[in-house]
Coordinates of C-alpha atoms in Angstrom, one line a residue:
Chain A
X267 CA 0.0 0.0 0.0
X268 CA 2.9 2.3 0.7
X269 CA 4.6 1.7 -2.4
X270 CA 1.4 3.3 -3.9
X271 CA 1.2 6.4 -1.8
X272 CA 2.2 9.4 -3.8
X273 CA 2.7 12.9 -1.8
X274 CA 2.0 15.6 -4.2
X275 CA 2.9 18.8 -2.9
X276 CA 0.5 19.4 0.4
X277 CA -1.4 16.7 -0.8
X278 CA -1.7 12.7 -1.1
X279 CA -3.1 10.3 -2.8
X280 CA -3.1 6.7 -4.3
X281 CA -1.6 5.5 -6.9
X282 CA -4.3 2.6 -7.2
X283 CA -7.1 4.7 -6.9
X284 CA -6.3 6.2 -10.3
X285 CA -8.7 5.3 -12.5
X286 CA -10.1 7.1 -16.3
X287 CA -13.8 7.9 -16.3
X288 CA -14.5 6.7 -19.6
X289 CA -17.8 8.2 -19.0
X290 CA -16.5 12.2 -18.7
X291 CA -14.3 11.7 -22.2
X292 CA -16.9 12.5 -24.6
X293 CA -17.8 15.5 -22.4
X294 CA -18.8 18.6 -23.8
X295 CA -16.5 21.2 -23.3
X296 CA -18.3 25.0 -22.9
X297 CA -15.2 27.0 -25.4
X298 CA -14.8 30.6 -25.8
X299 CA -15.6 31.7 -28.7
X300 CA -13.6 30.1 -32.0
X301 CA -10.8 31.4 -33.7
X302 CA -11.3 32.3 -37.2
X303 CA -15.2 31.8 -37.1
X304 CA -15.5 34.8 -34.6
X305 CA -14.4 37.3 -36.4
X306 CA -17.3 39.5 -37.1
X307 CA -16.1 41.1 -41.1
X308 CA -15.6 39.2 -44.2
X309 CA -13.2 36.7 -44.7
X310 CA -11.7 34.8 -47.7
X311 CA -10.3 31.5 -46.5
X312 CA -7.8 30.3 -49.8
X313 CA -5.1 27.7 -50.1
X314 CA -5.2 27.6 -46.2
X315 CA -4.6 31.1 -46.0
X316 CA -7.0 33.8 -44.6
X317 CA -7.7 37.2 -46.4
X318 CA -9.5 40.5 -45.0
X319 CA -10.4 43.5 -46.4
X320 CA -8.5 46.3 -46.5
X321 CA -8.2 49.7 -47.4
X322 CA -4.7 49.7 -47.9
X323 CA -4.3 48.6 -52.2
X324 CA -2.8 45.2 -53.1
X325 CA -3.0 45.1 -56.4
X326 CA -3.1 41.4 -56.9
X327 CA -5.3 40.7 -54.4
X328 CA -8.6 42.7 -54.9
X329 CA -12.6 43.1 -53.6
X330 CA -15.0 45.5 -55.1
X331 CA -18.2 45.8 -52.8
X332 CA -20.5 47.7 -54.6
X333 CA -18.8 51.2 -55.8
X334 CA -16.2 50.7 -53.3
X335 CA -12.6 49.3 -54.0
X336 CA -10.5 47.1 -51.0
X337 CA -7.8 45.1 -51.1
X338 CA -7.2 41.8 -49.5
X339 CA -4.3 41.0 -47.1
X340 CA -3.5 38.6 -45.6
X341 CA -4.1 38.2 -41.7
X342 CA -2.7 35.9 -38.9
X343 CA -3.0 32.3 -40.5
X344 CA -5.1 29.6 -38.6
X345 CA -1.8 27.9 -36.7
X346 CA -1.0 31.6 -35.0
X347 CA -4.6 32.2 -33.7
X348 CA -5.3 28.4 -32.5
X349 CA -1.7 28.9 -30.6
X350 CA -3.7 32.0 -29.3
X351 CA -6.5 30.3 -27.9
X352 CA -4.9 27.2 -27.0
X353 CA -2.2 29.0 -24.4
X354 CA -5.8 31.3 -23.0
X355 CA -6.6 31.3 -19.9
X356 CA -10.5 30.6 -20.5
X357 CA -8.9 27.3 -22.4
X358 CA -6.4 26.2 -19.7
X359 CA -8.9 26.2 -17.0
X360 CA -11.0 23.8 -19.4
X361 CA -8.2 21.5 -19.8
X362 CA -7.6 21.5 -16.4
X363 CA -11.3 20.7 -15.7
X364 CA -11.2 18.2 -17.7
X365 CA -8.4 16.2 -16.5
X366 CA -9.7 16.6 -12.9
X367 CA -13.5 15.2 -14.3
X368 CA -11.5 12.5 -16.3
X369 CA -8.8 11.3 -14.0
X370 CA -10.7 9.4 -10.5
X371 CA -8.8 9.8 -7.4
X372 CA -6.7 13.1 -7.7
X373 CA -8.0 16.3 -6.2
X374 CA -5.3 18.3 -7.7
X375 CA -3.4 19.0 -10.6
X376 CA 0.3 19.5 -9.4
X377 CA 2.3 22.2 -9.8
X378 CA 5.6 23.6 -12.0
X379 CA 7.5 21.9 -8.9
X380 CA 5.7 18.9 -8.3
X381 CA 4.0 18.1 -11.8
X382 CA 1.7 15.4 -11.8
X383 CA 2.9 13.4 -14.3
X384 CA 6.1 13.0 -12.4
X385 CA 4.2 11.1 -9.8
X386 CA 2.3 9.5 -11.9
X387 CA 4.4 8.5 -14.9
X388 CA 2.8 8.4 -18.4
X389 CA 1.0 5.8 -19.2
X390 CA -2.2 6.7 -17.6
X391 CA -1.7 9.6 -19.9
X392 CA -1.4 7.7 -22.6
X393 CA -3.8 5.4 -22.5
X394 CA -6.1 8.5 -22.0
X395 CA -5.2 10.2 -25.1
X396 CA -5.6 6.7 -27.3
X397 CA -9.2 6.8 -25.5
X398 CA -9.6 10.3 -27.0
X399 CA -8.6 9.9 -29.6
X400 CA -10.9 6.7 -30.4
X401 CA -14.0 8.7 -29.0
X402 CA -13.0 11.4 -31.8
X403 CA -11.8 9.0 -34.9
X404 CA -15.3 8.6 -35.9
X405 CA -15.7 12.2 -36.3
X406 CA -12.7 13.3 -38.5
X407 CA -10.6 12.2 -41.0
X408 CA -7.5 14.4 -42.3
X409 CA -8.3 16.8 -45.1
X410 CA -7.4 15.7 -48.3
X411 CA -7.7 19.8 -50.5
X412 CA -8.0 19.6 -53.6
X413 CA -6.0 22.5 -55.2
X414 CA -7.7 25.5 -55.7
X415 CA -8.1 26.6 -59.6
X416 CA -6.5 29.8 -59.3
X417 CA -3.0 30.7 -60.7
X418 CA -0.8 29.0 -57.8
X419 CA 0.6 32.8 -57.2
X420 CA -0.6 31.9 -53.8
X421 CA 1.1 28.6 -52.0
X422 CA -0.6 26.3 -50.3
X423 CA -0.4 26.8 -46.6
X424 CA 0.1 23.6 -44.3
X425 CA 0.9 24.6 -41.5
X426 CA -0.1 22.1 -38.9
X427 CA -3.3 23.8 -37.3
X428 CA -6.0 21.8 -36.6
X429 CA -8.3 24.3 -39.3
X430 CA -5.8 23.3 -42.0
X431 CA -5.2 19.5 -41.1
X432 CA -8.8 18.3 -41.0
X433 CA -11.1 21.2 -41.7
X434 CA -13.2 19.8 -45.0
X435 CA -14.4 22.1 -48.3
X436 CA -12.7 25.3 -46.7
X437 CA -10.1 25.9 -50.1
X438 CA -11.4 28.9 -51.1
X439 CA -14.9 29.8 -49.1
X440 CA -16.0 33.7 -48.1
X441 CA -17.6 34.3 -44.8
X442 CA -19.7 37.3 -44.5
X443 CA -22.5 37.5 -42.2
X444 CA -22.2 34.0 -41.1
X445 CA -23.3 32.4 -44.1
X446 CA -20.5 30.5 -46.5
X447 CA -20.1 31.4 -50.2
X448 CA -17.7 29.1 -52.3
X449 CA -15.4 30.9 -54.3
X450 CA -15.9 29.6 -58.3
X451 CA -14.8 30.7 -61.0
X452 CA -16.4 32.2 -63.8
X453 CA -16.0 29.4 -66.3
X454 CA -17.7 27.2 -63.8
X455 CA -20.5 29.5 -63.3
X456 CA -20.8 29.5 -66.9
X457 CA -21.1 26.2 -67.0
X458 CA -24.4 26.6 -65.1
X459 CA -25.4 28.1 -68.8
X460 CA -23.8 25.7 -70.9
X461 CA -26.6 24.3 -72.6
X462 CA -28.1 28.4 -73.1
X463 CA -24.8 29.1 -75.2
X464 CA -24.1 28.0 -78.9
X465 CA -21.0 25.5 -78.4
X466 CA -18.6 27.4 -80.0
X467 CA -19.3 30.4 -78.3
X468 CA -19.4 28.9 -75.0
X469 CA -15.6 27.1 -75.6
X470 CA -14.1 31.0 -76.8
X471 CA -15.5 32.5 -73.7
X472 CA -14.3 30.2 -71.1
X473 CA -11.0 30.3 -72.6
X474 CA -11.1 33.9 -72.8
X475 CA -11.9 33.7 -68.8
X476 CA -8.5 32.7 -68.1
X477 CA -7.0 36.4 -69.1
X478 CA -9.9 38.2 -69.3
X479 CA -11.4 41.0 -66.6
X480 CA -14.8 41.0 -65.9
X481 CA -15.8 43.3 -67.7
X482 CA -14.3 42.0 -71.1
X483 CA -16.4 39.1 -70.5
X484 CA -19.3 41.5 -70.3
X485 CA -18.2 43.2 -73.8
X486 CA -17.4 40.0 -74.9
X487 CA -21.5 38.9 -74.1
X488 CA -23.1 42.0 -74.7
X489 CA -21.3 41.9 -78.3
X490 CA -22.5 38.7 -79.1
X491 CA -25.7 38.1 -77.5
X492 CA -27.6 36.2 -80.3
X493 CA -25.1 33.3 -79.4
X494 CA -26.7 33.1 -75.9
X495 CA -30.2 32.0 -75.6
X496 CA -31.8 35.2 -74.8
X497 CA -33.9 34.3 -71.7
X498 CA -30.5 33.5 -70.2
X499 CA -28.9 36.6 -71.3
X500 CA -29.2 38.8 -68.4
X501 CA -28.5 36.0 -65.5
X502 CA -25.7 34.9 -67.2
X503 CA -23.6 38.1 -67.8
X504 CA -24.9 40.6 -64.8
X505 CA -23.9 38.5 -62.0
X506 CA -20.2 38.0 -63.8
X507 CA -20.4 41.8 -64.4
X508 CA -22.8 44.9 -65.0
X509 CA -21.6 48.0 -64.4
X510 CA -19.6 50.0 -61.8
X511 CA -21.9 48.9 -59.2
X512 CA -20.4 45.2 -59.6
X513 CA -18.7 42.9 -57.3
X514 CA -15.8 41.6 -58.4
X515 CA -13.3 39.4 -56.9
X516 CA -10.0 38.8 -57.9
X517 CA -7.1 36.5 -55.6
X518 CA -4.8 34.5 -57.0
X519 CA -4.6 35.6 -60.7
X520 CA -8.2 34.7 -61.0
X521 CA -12.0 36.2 -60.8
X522 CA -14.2 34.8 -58.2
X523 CA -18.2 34.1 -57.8
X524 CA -19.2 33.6 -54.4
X525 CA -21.8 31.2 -54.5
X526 CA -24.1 30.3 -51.5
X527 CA -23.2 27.4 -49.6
X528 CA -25.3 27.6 -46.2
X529 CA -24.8 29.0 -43.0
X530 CA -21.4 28.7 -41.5
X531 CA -22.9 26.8 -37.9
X532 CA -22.2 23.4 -39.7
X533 CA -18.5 24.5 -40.2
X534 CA -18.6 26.1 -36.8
X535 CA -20.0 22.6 -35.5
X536 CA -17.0 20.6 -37.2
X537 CA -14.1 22.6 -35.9
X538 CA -15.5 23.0 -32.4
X539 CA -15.3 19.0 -32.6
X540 CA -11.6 18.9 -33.5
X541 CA -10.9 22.4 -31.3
X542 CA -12.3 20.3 -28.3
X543 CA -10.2 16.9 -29.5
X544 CA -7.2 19.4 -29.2
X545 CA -7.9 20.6 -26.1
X546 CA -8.4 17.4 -24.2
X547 CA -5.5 15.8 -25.7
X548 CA -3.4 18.6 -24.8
X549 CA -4.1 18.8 -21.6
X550 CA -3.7 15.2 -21.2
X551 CA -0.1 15.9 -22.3
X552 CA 0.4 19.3 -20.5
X553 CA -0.8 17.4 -17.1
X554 CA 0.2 13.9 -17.4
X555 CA 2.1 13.6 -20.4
X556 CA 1.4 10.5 -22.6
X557 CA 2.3 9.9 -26.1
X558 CA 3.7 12.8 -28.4
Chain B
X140 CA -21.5 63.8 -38.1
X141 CA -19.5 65.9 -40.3
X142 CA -18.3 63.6 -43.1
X143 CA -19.9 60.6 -45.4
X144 CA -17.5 58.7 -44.3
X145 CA -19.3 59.1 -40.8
X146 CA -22.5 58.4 -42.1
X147 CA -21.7 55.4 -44.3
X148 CA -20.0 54.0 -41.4
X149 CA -23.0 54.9 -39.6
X150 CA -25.4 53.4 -41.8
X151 CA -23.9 50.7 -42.2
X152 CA -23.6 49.7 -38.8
X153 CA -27.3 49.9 -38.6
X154 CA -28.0 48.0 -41.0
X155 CA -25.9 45.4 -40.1
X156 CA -27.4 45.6 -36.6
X157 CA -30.9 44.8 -38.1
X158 CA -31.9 41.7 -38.7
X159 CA -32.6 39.8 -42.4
X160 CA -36.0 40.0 -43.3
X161 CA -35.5 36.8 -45.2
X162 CA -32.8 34.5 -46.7
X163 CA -33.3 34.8 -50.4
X164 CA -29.6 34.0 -52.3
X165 CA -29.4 34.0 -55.6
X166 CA -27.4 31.6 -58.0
X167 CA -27.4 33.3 -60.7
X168 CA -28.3 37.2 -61.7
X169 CA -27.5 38.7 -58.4
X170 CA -24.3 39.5 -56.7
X171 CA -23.4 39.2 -53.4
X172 CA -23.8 42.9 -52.0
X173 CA -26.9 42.9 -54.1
X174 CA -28.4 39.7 -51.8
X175 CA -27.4 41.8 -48.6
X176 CA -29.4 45.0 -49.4
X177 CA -32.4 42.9 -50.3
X178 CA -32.0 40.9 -47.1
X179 CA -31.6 43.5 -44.8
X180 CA -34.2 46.2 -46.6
X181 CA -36.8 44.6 -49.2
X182 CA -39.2 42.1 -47.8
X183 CA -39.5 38.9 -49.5
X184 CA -42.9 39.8 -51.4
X185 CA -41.8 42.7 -52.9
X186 CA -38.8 40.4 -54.5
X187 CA -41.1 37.9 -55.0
X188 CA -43.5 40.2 -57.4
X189 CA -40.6 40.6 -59.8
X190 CA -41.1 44.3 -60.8
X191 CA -39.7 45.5 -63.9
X192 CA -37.6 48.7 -63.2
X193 CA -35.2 50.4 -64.9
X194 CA -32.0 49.8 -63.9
X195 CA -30.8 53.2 -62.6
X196 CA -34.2 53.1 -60.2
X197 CA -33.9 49.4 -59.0
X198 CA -32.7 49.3 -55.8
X199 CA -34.4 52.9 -54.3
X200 CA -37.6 51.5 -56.1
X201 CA -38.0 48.7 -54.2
X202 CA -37.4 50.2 -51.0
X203 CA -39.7 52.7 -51.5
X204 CA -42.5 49.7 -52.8
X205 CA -40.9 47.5 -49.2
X206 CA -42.2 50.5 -47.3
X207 CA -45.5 51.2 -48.8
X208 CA -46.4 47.6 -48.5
X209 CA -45.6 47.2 -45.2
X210 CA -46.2 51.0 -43.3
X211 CA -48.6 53.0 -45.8
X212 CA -50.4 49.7 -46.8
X213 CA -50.6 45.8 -45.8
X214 CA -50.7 44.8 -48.9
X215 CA -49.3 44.5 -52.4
X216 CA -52.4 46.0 -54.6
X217 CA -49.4 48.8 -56.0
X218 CA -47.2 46.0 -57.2
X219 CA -49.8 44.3 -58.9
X220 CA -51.0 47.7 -60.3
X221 CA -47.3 48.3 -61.4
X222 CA -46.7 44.5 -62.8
X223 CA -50.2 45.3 -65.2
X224 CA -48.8 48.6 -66.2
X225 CA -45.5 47.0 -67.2
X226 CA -47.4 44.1 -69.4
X227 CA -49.2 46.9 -71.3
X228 CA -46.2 48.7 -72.0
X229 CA -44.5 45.5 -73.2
X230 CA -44.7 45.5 -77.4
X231 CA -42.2 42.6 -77.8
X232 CA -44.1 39.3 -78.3
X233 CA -42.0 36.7 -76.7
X234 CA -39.6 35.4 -79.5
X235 CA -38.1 38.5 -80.4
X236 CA -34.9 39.5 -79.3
X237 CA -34.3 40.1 -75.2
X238 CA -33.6 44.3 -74.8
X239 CA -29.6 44.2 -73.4
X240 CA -30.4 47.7 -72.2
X241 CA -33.3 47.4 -70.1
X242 CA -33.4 51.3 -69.7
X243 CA -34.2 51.3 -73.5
X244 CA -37.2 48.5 -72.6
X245 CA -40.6 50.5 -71.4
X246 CA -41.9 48.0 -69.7
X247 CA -39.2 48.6 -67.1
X248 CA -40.8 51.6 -65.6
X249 CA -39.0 54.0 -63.9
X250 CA -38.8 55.4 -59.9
X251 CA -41.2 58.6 -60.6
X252 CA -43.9 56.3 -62.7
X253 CA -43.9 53.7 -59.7
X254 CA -44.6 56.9 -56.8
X255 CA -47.0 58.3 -59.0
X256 CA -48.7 55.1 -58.9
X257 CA -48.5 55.2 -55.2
X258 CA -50.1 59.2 -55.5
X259 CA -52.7 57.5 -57.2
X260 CA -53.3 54.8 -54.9
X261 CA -53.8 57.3 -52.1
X262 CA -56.2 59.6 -54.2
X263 CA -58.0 56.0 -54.1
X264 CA -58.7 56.5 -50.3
X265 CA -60.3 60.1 -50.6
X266 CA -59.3 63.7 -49.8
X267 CA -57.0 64.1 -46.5
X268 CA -57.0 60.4 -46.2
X269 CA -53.6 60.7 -44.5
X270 CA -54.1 63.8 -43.1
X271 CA -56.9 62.4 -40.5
X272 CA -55.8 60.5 -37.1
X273 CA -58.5 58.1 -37.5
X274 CA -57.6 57.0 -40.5
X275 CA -54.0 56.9 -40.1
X276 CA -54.1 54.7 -36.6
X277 CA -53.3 51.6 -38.6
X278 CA -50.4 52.9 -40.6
X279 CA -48.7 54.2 -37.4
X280 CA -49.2 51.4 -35.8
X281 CA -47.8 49.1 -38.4
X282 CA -44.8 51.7 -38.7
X283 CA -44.5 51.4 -34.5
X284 CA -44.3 47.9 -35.1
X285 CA -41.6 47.7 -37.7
X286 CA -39.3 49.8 -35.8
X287 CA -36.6 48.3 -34.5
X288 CA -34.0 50.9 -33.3
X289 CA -30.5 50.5 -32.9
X290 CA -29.0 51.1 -29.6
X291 CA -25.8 52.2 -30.7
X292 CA -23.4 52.5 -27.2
X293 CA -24.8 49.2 -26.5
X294 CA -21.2 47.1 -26.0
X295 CA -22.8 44.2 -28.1
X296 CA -23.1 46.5 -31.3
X297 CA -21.8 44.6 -34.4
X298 CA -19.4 47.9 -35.9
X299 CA -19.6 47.9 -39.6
X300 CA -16.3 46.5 -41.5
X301 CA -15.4 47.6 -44.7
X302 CA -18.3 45.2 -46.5
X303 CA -21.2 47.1 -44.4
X304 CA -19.3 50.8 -45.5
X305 CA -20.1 49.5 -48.7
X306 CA -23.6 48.8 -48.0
X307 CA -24.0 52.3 -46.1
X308 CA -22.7 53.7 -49.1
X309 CA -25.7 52.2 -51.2
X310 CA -28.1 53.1 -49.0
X311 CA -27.1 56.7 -48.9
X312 CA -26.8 56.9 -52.7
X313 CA -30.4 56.1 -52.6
X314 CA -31.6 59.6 -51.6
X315 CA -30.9 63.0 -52.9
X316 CA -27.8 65.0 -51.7
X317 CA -30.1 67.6 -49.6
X318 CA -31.7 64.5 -47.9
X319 CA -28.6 62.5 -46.6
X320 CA -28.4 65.0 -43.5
X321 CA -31.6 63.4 -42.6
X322 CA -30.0 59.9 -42.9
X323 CA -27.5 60.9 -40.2
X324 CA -30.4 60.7 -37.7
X325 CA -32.1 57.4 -38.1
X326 CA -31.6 54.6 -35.5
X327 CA -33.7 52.0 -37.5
X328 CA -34.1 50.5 -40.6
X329 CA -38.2 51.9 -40.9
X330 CA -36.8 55.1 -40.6
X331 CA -34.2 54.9 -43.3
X332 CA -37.5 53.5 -45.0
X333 CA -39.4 56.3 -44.1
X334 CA -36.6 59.1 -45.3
X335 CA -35.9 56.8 -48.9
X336 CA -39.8 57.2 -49.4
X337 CA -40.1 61.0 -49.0
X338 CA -37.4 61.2 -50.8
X339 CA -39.0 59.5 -53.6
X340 CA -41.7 61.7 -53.7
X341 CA -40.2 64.8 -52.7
X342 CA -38.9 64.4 -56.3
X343 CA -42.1 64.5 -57.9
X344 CA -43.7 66.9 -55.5
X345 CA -44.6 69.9 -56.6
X346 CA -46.7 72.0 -54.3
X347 CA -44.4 74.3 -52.5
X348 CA -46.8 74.3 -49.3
X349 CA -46.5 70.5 -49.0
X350 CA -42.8 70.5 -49.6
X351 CA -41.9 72.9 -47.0
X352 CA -44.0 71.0 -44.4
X353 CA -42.2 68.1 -45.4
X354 CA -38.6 69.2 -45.0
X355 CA -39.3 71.0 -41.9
X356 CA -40.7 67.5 -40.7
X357 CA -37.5 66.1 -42.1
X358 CA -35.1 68.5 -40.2
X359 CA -37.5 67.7 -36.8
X360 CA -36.8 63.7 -37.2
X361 CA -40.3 63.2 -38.0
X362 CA -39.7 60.6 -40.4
X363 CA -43.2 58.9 -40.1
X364 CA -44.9 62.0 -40.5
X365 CA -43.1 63.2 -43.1
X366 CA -43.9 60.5 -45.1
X367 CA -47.7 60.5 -45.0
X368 CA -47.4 64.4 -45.4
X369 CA -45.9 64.0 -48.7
X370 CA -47.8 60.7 -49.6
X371 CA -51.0 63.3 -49.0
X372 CA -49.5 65.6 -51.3
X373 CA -49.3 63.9 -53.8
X374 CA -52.9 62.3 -54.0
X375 CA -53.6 65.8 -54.5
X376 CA -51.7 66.7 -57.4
X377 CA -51.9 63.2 -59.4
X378 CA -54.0 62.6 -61.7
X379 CA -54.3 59.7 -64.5
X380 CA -53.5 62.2 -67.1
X381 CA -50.2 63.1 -65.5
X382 CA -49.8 59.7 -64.5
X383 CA -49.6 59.0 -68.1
X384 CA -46.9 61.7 -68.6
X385 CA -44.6 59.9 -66.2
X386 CA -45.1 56.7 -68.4
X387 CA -44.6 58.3 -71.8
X388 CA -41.2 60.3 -69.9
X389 CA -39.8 57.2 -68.7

């Protein structure tokens, strides 16, 4: 029994009394509000990358709301703001709540001095983060991206974050107002048409859309409307362009439709699942180490 | 408020703080700053009724439609008046060649055509229809209803990012230059309603009497007033025959 006794600090416990509440591992956890979700202006999430508006000009990276002209910069990517929220206070005392609901028969945590993994060793923490881990598998899978279709002027960002190593469908997505727009471009919007457009015609204007503005894909319309179907004239043409009262997107070489996707609570949903993986298994490994 | 930079940024914080009125997107036709403005300031069955509007006019006309529907009226007799005008006006049998210019088109009617339909609407009711209290109980109350102000030193106030400037800016470029002041002073979307639809009129207006009431209800906040004051103005002065001036002008 003494060989079991572990004095932590001012207090003391048993080393057989340890036991993992399977029950408290699937546990919701009540997080602060999300990186990269919370932000309350529009975003443009690309390659991995995240893009704001600014008033400052960047020439190739563009928005035109309505009469007014923004650039796009580039703002702290997803690993820098989970690092953020990870190290928070709000987020360490989850972790630590969690370990205590988790681990049976410890009433405290330890200390920089007296950690608790030192008197416990690792494998408790171990096997706790393979029990996480299993709980979560079902849940996630890594993201496989597909490549966006833009010029590749803009590289691929992997950088490790949880947002870029599992999030699903996020390659090039605006937020605005909570809601999700994919990002397409304008030869796949006119593919919507295809069947409106005499064949020719259709194959010179989506190979024009590879140099071509949006408003030389207007002129190029406009000039030769009786090749278009004229019911589908105006849909076509005044969503790609219409006059100086247009949106227009440009990133990455290309020109950009933002297209409705839904609101942006089932993306929300899916990070907060892997945020909260995160968090558990690192604070299984800040607390009682385990496997790295 | 001494810049439109102030007021756009104004603006469009209000109208960010208001909530949709509905969640029509669009996949094809519409753009995206397009779907905001009609979210946050044209109620679904003004889209729905599909009025034909010259291009220029668009957007201020079917604010100033959203309001009449929902504050002066409860119903949507003027765009089914408008939609009948715009079938008479339209010569082209169906398999002739789409207009590209729908300002050339004239069944695409324009904003003055549309608000004298409204004048006549109200000549409809009778003389000093929305001059007497009785009679104008329901419209206040409706208007009441609708507004939702903006409380904006609350600490949970969304501020309006670059995107929502750019809305503010289209709402301001709605009204005349003379009546963007006014905009500085609203603290709910009914009211930017009410100001857009005096506006409108206000352009039309002719009676010097009636104007001056109006601005000076204008300069006094008065929004809700302001608008039946004008709306009573002009029952007076329309008439079919100038109604069909607007038409022919348009």
């Amino acid at each position: 029994m003494e060989k079991n006794k572990v004095v932590q600090g001012g207090d003391m416990f048993f080393k057989d009394d340890i036991k993992i509440d399977d029950t408290k591992i699937a546990s919701k956890l009540s997080l602060p509000d999300l990186p990269i979700f919370s932000r309350d202006e529009l975003q443009v999430i690309y390659n991995g990358r995240i893009f704001v508006a600014t008033k400052n000009s960047t020439p190739d990276a563009q928005i035109k709301v309505y009469t007014l002209d923004f650039g796009l910069e580039e703002t702290k990517p997803p690993k820098e703001q989970e690092e953020k929220y990870f190290s928070s206070k709000p987020v360490n005392e989850l972790k630590e709540d969690f370990i205590k609901k988790c681990i049976k028969g410890i009433s405290v945590l330890g200390d920089d001095k007296y950690p608790l993994k030192d008197a416990l060793g690792t494998q408790i923490g171990s096997e706790l983060i393979e029990r996480i881990e299993k709980e979560y598998d079902s849940k996630i899978s890594p993201a496989n991206p597909t490549p966006p279709p833009g010029k590749s002027l803009i590289t691929k960002l992997s950088d490790g974050s949880v947002f870029n190593s599992y999030m699903k469908d996020c390659e090039r997505i605006l937020i605005i107002d909570r809601k999700v727009y994919n990002l397409q471009t304008i030869p796949e919007y006119l593919s919507i048409f295809q069947q409106s457009f005499k064949p020719t015609f259709y194959q010179e204007v989506k190979k024009k859309c590879a140099s071509a503005t949006p408003e030389e894909i207007h002129k190029l319309l406009t000039d030769n409307s009786d090749k278009l179907h004229r019911k589908a004239f105006q849909y076509v043409r005044n969503k790609i362009w219409y006059n100086n009262r247009s949106f227009k997107l440009l990133l990455d070489g290309i020109y950009w439709i933002p297209q409705f996707r839904g609101k942006v609570d089932s993306l929300v949903s899916e990070y907060q699942t892997l945020i909260e993986r995160q968090i558990k298994i690192d604070a299984v490994k800040e607390h009682l180490g385990g496997k790295e | 408020m001494k810049t439109e930079q102030e007021l756009i940024t104004k603006i469009g914080t209000l109208i960010k703080n208001s909530p949709d009125l509905h969640n029509l997107e669009y996949e094809v036709g519409i753009n995206l700053h397009t779907t905001t403005f009609f979210q946050k300031t044209v109620s679904k069955k003004v889209l729905d009724k599909g009025i034909r509007v010259k291009p220029v006019d668009y957007l201020k006309a079917l604010v100033f439609l959203d309001y009449f529907t929902s504050v002066i009226e409860d119903d949507c007799r003027i765009c089914d008046n408008i939609i009948e005008i715009s079938k008479v006006l339209r010569k082209e049998p169906k398999d002739t060649d789409v207009k590209e210019d729908m300002s050339e088109d004239p069944s695409y009617l324009s904003l003055d055509t549309i608000v004298a339909d409204a004048g006549l609407c109200a000549k409809e009711k009778g003389d000093d229809y929305y001059s007497i209290e009785p009679n104008i109980k329901n419209v206040r109350e409706r208007y009441e209803s609708l507004k939702e102000t903006v409380d904006f030193k609350s600490g949970s106030i969304r501020k309006a990012d670059l995107y929502y400037e750019a809305i503010g800016q289209m709402i301001c470029d709605l009204v005349e230059e003379k009546t963007k002041p006014q905009l500085k002073e609203a603290n709910s979307r009914i009211e930017v309603g009410a100001i857009v639809f005096t506006d409108s009129i206000m352009n039309i207006l002719k009676d010097t009497n009636y104007r001056s009431k109006v601005n000076k209800m204008l300069e006094d906040k008065e929004y809700f007033e302001a608008s039946l004051t004008a709306l009573d103005g002009l029952s007076k002065e329309i008439s079919i025959e100038n109604m069909q001036d607007y038409i022919l002008k348009s």
